[in-house]
PDB file of C-alpha atoms and ligand atoms in Angstrom:
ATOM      1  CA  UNK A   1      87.273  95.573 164.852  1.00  0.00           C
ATOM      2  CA  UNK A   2      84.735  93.151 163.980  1.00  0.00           C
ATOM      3  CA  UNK A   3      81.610  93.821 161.600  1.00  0.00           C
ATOM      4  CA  UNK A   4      78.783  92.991 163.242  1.00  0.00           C
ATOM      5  CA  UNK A   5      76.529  90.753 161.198  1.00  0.00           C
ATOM      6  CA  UNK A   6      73.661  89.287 163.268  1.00  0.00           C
ATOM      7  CA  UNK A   7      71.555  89.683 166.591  1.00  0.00           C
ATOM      8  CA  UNK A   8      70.318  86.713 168.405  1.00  0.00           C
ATOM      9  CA  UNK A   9      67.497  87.195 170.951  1.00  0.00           C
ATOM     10  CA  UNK A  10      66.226  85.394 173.730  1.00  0.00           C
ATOM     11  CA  UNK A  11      62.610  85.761 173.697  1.00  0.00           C
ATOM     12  CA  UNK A  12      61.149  84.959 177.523  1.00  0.00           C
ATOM     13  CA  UNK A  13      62.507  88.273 179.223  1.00  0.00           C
ATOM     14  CA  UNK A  14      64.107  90.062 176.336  1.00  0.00           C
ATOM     15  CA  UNK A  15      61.471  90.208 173.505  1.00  0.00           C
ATOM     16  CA  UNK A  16      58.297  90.237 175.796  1.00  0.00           C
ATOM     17  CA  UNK A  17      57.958  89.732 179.909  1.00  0.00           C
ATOM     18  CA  UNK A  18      56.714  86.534 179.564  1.00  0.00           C
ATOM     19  CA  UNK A  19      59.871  85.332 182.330  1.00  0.00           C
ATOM     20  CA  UNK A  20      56.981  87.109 184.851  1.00  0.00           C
ATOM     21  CA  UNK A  21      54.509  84.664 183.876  1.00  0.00           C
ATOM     22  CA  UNK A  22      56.726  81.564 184.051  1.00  0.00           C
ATOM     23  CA  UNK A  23      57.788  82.411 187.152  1.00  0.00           C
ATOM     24  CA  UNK A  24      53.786  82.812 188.204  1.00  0.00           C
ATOM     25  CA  UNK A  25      53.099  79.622 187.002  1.00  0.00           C
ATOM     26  CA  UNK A  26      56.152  78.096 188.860  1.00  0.00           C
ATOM     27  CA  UNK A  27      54.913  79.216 191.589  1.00  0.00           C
ATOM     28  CA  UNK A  28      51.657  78.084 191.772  1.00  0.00           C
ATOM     29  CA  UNK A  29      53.069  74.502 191.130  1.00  0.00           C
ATOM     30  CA  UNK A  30      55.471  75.133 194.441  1.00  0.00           C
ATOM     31  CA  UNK A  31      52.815  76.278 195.675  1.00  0.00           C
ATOM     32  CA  UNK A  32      49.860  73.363 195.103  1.00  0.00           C
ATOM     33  CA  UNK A  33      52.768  71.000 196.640  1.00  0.00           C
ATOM     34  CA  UNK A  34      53.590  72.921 199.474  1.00  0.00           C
ATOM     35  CA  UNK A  35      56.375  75.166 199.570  1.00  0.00           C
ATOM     36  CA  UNK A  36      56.525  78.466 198.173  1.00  0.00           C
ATOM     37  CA  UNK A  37      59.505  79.905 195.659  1.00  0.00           C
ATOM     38  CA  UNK A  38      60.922  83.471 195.896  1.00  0.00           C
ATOM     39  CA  UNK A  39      61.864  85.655 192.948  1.00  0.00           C
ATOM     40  CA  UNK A  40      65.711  84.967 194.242  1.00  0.00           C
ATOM     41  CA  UNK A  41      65.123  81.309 193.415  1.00  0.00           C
ATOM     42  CA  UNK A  42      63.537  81.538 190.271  1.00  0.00           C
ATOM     43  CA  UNK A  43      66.880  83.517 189.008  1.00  0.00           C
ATOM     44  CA  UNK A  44      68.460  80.320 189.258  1.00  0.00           C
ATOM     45  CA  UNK A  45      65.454  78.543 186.894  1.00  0.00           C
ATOM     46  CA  UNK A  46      65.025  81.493 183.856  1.00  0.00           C
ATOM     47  CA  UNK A  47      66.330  80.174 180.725  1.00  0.00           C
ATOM     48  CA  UNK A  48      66.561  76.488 181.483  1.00  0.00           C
ATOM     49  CA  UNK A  49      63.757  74.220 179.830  1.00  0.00           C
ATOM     50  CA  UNK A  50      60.662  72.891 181.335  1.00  0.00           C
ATOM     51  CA  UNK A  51      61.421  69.685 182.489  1.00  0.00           C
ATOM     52  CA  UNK A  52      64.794  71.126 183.911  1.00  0.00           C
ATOM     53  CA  UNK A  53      62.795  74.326 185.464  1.00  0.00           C
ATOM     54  CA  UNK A  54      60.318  71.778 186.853  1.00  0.00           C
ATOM     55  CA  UNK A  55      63.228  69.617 188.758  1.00  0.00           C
ATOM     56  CA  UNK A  56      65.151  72.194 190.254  1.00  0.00           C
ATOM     57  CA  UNK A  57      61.524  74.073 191.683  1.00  0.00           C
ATOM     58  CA  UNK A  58      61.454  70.344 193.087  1.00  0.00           C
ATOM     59  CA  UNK A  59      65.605  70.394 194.852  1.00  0.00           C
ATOM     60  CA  UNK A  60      64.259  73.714 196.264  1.00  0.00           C
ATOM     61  CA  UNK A  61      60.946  72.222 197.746  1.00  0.00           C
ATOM     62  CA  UNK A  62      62.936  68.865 198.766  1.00  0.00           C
ATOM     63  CA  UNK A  63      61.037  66.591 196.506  1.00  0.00           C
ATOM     64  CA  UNK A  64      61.392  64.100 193.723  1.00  0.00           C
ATOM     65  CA  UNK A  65      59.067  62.575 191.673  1.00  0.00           C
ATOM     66  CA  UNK A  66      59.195  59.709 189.195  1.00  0.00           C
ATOM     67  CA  UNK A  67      58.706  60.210 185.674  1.00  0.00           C
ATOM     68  CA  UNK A  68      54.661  60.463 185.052  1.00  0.00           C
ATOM     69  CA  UNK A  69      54.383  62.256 188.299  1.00  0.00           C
ATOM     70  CA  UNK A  70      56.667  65.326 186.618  1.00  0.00           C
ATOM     71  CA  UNK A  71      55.578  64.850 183.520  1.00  0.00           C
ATOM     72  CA  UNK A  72      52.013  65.138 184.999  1.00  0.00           C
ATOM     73  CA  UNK A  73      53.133  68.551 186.988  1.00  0.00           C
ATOM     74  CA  UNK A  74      55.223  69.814 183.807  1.00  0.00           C
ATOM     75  CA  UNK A  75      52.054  69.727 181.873  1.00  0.00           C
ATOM     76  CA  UNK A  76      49.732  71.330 184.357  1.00  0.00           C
ATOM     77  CA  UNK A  77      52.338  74.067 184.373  1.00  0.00           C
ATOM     78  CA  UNK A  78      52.460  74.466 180.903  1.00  0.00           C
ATOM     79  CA  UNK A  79      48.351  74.802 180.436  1.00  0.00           C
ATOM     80  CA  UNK A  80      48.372  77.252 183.803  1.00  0.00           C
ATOM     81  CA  UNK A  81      51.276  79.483 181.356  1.00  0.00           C
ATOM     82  CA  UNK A  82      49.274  79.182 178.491  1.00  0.00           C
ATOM     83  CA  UNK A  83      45.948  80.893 179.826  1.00  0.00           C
ATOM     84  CA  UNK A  84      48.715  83.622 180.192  1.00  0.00           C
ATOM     85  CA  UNK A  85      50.259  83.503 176.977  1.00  0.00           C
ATOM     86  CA  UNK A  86      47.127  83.215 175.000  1.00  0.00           C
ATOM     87  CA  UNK A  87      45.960  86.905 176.112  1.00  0.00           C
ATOM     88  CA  UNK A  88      49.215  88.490 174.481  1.00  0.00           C
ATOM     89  CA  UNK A  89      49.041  91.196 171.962  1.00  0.00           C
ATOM     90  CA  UNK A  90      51.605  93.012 170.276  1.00  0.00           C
ATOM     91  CA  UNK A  91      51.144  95.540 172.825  1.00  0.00           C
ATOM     92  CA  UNK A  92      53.197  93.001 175.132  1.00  0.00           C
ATOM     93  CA  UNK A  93      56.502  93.384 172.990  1.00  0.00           C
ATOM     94  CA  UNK A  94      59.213  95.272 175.958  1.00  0.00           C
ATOM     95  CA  UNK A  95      59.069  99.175 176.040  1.00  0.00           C
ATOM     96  CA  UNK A  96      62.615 100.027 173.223  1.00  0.00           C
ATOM     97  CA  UNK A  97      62.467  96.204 171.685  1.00  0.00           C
ATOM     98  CA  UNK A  98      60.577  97.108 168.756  1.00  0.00           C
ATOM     99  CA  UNK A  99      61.961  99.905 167.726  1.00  0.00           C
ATOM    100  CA  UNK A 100      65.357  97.839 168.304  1.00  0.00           C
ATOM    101  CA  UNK A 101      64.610  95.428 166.072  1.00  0.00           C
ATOM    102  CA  UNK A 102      63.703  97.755 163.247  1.00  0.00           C
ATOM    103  CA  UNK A 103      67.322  99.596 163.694  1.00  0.00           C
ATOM    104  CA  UNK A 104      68.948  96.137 163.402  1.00  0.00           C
ATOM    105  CA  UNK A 105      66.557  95.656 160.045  1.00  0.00           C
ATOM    106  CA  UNK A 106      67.559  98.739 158.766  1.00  0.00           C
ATOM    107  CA  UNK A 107      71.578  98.158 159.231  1.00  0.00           C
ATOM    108  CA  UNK A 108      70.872  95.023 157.214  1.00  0.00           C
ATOM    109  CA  UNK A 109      71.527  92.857 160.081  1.00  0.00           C
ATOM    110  CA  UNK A 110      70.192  89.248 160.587  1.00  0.00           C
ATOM    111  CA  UNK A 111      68.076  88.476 162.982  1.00  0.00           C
ATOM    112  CA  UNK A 112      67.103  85.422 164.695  1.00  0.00           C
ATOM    113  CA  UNK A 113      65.555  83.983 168.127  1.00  0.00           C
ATOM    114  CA  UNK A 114      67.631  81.344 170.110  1.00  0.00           C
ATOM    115  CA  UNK A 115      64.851  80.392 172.870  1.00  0.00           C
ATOM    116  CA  UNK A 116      64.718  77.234 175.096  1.00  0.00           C
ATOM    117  CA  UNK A 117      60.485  77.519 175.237  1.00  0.00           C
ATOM    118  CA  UNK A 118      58.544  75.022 173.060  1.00  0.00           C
ATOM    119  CA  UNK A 119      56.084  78.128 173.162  1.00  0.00           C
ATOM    120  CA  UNK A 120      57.847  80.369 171.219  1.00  0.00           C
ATOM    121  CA  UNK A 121      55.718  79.940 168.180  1.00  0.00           C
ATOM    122  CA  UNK A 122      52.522  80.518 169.495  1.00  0.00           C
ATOM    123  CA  UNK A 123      53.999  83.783 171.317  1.00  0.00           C
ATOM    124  CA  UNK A 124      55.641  85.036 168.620  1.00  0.00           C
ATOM    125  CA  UNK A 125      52.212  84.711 166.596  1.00  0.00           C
ATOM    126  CA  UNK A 126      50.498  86.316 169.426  1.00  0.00           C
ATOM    127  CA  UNK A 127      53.214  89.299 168.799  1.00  0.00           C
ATOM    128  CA  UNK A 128      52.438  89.384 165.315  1.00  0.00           C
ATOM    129  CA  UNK A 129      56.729  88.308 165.344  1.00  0.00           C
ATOM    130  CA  UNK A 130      56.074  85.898 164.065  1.00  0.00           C
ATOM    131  CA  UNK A 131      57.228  85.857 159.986  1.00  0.00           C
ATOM    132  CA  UNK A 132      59.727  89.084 160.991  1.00  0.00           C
ATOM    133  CA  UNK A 133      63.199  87.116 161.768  1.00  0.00           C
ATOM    134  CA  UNK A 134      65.807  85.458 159.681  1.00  0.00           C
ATOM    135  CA  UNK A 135      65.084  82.363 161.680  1.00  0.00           C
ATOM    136  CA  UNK A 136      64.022  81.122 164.896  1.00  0.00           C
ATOM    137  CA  UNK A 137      65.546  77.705 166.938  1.00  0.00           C
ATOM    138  CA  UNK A 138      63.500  77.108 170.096  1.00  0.00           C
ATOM    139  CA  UNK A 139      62.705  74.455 172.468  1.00  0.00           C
ATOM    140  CA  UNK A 140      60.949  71.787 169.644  1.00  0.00           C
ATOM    141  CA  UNK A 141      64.303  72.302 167.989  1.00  0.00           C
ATOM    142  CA  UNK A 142      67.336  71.501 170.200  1.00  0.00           C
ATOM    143  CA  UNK A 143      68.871  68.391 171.798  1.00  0.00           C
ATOM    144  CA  UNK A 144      70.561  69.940 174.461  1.00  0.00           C
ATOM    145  CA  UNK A 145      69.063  73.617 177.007  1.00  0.00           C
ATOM    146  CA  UNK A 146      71.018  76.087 177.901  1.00  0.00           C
ATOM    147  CA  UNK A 147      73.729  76.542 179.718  1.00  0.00           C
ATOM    148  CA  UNK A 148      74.168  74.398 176.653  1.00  0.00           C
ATOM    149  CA  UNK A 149      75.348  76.800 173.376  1.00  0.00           C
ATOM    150  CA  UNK A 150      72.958  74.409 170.901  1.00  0.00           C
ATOM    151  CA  UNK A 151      70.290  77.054 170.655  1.00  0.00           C
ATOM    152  CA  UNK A 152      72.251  80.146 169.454  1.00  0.00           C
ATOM    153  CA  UNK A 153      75.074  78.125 167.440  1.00  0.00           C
ATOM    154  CA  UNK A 154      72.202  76.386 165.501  1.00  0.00           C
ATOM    155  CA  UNK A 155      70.747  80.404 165.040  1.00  0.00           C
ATOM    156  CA  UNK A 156      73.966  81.347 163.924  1.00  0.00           C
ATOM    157  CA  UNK A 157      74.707  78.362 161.445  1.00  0.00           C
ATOM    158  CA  UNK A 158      71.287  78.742 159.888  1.00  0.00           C
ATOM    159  CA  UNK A 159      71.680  82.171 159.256  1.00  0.00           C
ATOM    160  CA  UNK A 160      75.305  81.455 157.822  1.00  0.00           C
ATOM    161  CA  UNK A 161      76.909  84.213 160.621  1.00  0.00           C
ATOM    162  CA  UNK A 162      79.871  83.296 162.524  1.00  0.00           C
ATOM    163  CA  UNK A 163      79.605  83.431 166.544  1.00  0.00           C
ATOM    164  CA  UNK A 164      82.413  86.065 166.848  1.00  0.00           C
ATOM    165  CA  UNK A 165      80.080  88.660 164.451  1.00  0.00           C
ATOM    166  CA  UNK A 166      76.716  88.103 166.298  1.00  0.00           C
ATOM    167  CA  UNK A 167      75.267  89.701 169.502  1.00  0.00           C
ATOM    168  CA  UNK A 168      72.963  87.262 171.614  1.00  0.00           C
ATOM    169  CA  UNK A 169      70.711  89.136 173.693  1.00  0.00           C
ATOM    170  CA  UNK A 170      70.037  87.063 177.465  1.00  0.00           C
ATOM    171  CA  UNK A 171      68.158  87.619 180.644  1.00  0.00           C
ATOM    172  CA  UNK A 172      68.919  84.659 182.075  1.00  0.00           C
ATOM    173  CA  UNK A 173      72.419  83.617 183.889  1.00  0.00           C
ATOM    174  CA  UNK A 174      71.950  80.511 181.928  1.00  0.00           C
ATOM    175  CA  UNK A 175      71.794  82.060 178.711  1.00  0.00           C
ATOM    176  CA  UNK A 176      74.377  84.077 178.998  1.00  0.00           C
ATOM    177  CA  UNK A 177      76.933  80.846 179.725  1.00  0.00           C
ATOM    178  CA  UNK A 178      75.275  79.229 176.714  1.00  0.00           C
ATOM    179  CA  UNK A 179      76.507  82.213 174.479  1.00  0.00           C
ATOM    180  CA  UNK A 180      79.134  82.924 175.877  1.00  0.00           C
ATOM    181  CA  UNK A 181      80.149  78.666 175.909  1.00  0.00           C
ATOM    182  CA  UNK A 182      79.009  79.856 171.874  1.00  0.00           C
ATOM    183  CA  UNK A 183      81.676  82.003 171.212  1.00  0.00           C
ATOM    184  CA  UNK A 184      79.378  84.911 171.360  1.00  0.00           C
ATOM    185  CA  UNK A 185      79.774  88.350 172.355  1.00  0.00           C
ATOM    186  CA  UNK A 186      76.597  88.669 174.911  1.00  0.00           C
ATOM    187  CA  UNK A 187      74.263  91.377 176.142  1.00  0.00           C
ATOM    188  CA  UNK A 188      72.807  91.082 179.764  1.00  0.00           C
ATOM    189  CA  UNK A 189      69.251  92.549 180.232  1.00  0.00           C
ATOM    190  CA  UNK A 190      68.794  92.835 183.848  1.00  0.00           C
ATOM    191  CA  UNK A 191      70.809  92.734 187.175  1.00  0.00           C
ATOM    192  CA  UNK A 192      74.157  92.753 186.547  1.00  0.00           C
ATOM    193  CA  UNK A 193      74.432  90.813 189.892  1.00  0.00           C
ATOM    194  CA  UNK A 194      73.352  87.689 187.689  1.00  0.00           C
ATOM    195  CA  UNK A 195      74.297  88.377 184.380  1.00  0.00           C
ATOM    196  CA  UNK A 196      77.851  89.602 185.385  1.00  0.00           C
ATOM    197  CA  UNK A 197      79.266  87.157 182.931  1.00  0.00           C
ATOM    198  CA  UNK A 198      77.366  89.341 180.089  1.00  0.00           C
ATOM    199  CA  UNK A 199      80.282  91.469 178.110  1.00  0.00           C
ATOM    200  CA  UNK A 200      77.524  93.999 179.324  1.00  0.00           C
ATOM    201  CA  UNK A 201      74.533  94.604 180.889  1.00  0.00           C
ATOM    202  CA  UNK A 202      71.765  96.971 180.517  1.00  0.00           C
ATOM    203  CA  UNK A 203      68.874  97.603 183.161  1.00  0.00           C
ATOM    204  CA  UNK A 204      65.714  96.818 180.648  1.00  0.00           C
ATOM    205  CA  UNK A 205      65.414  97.290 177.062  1.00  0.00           C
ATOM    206  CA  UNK A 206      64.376 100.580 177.180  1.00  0.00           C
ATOM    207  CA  UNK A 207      65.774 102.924 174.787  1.00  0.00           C
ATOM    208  CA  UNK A 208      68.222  99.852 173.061  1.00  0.00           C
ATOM    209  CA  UNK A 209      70.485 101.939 170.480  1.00  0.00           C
ATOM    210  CA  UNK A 210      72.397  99.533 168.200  1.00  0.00           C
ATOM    211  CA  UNK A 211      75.122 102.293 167.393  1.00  0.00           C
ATOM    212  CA  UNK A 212      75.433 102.913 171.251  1.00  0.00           C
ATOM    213  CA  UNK A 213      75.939  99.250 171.404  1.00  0.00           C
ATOM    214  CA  UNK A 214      77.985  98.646 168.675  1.00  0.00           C
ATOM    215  CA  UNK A 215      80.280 101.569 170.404  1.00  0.00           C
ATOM    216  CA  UNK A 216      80.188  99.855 173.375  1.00  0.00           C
ATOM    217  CA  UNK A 217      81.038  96.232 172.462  1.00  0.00           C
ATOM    218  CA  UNK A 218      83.696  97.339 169.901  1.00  0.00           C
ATOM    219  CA  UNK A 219      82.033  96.169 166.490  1.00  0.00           C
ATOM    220  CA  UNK A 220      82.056  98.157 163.261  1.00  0.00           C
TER     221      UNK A 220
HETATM  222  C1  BG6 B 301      62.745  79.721 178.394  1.00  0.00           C
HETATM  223  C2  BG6 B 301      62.394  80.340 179.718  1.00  0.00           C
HETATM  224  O1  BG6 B 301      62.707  80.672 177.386  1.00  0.00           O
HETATM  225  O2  BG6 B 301      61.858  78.667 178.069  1.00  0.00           O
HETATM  226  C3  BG6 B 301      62.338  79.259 180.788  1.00  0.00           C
HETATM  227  O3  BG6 B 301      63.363  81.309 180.056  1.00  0.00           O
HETATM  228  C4  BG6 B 301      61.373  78.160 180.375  1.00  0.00           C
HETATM  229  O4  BG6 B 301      61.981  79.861 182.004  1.00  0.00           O
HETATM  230  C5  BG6 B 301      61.808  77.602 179.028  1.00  0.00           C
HETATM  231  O5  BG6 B 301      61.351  77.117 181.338  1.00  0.00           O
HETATM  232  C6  BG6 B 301      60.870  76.510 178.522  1.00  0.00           C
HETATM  233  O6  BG6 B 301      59.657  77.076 178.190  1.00  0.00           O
HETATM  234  P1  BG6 B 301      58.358  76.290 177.740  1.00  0.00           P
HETATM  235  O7  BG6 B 301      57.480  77.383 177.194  1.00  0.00           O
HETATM  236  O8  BG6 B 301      58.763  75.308 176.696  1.00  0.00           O
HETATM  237  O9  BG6 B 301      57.805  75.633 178.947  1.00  0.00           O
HETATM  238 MG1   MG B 302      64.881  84.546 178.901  1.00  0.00          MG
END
């Protein structure tokens, strides 16, 4: 059995809702050009980064742009997120999460963030997160998004934890192909109709137990 050294969590969707407030602001682009985009289709965007998010919202609404036309609608998406994101509070943290990460604290695990949003610092700030993990990779710090496995392989590396003895915790069906592309053993948190390729999948965060888990996913 493995000893479990690390957890690695998404932040849109698992550490705080703010996946709702993408998918708002999504919307109201879709919207402002036309066409409108269901919560079905916006499955298919979660996890990916902006400028990816932004051209698949476009394949769905039959358009293309050229390049300052998207960057132009990428950045009036970002500012329309932002009114959101600025109004966070710690209170916004997902019902079980922070009690979760204290458990991992206590068992001495690392912790990090593998996130694909170039946001992620001013949310975790807003969260008061913001100095509590080992280390954080997000969106101003990889090459390639997910599906790709950059984000969480640079988490792991820079908290010196192999893949095989970390848990990466994913919302998105994209993020769970980048950890699981990783190496890593991978919690869904949602519909196990889209994370089915999760080693498993819990509802919500609600009442997270990391010796439940641990159990579960066969780690000492
Ligand atoms: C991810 C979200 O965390 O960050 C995606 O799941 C989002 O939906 C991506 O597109 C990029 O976010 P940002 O904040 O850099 O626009
Ligand atoms: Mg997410």
């Amino acid at each position: 059995m493995p000893q479990l050294e690390a957890l690695i969590f998404d932040l849109d969707g698992v550490i705080t809702n703010t996946a709702h407030f993408h998918f708002i602001a999504w919307r109201k682009i879709a919207n402002d050009l036309g066409f409108d985009l269901s919560e079905a289709d916006n499955e298919k965007i979660k996890g990916l980064s902006r400028m990816d998010s932004l051209i698949r919202v476009l394949e769905i609404g039959g358009m293309s742009f050229e390049e300052a036309k998207l960057v132009e609608l990428a950045t009036a998406k970002n500012e329309h997120y932002q009114t959101f994101i600025r109004e966070m509070t710690p209170e916004d943290i997902l019902p079980g999460m922070a009690d979760f990460l204290e458990q991992g604290k206590a068992a001495g695990l690392k912790l990090a963030v593998g996130s694909s949003s170039k946001n992620a610092p001013i949310i975790l700030e807003q969260l008061e997160l913001d100095t509590f993990f080992d280390t954080v990779v997000d969106g101003n710090g990889v090459t390639h998004s997910k599906p790709d496995p950059e984000v969480f392989v640079k988490a792991a590396a820079q908290i010196g934890v192999n893949p095989t003895a970390a848990i990466v915790f994913e919302d998105a069906m994209s993020g769970v192909e980048a950890a699981k592309a990783g190496g890593f053993c991978c919690v869904g948190v949602g519909d196990p109709a889209h994370l089915h390729k999760a080693n498993h999948v819990i509802p919500n965060t609600v009442g997270l137990s990391l010796d439940a888990l641990k159990e579960q996913l066969n780690f000492q």
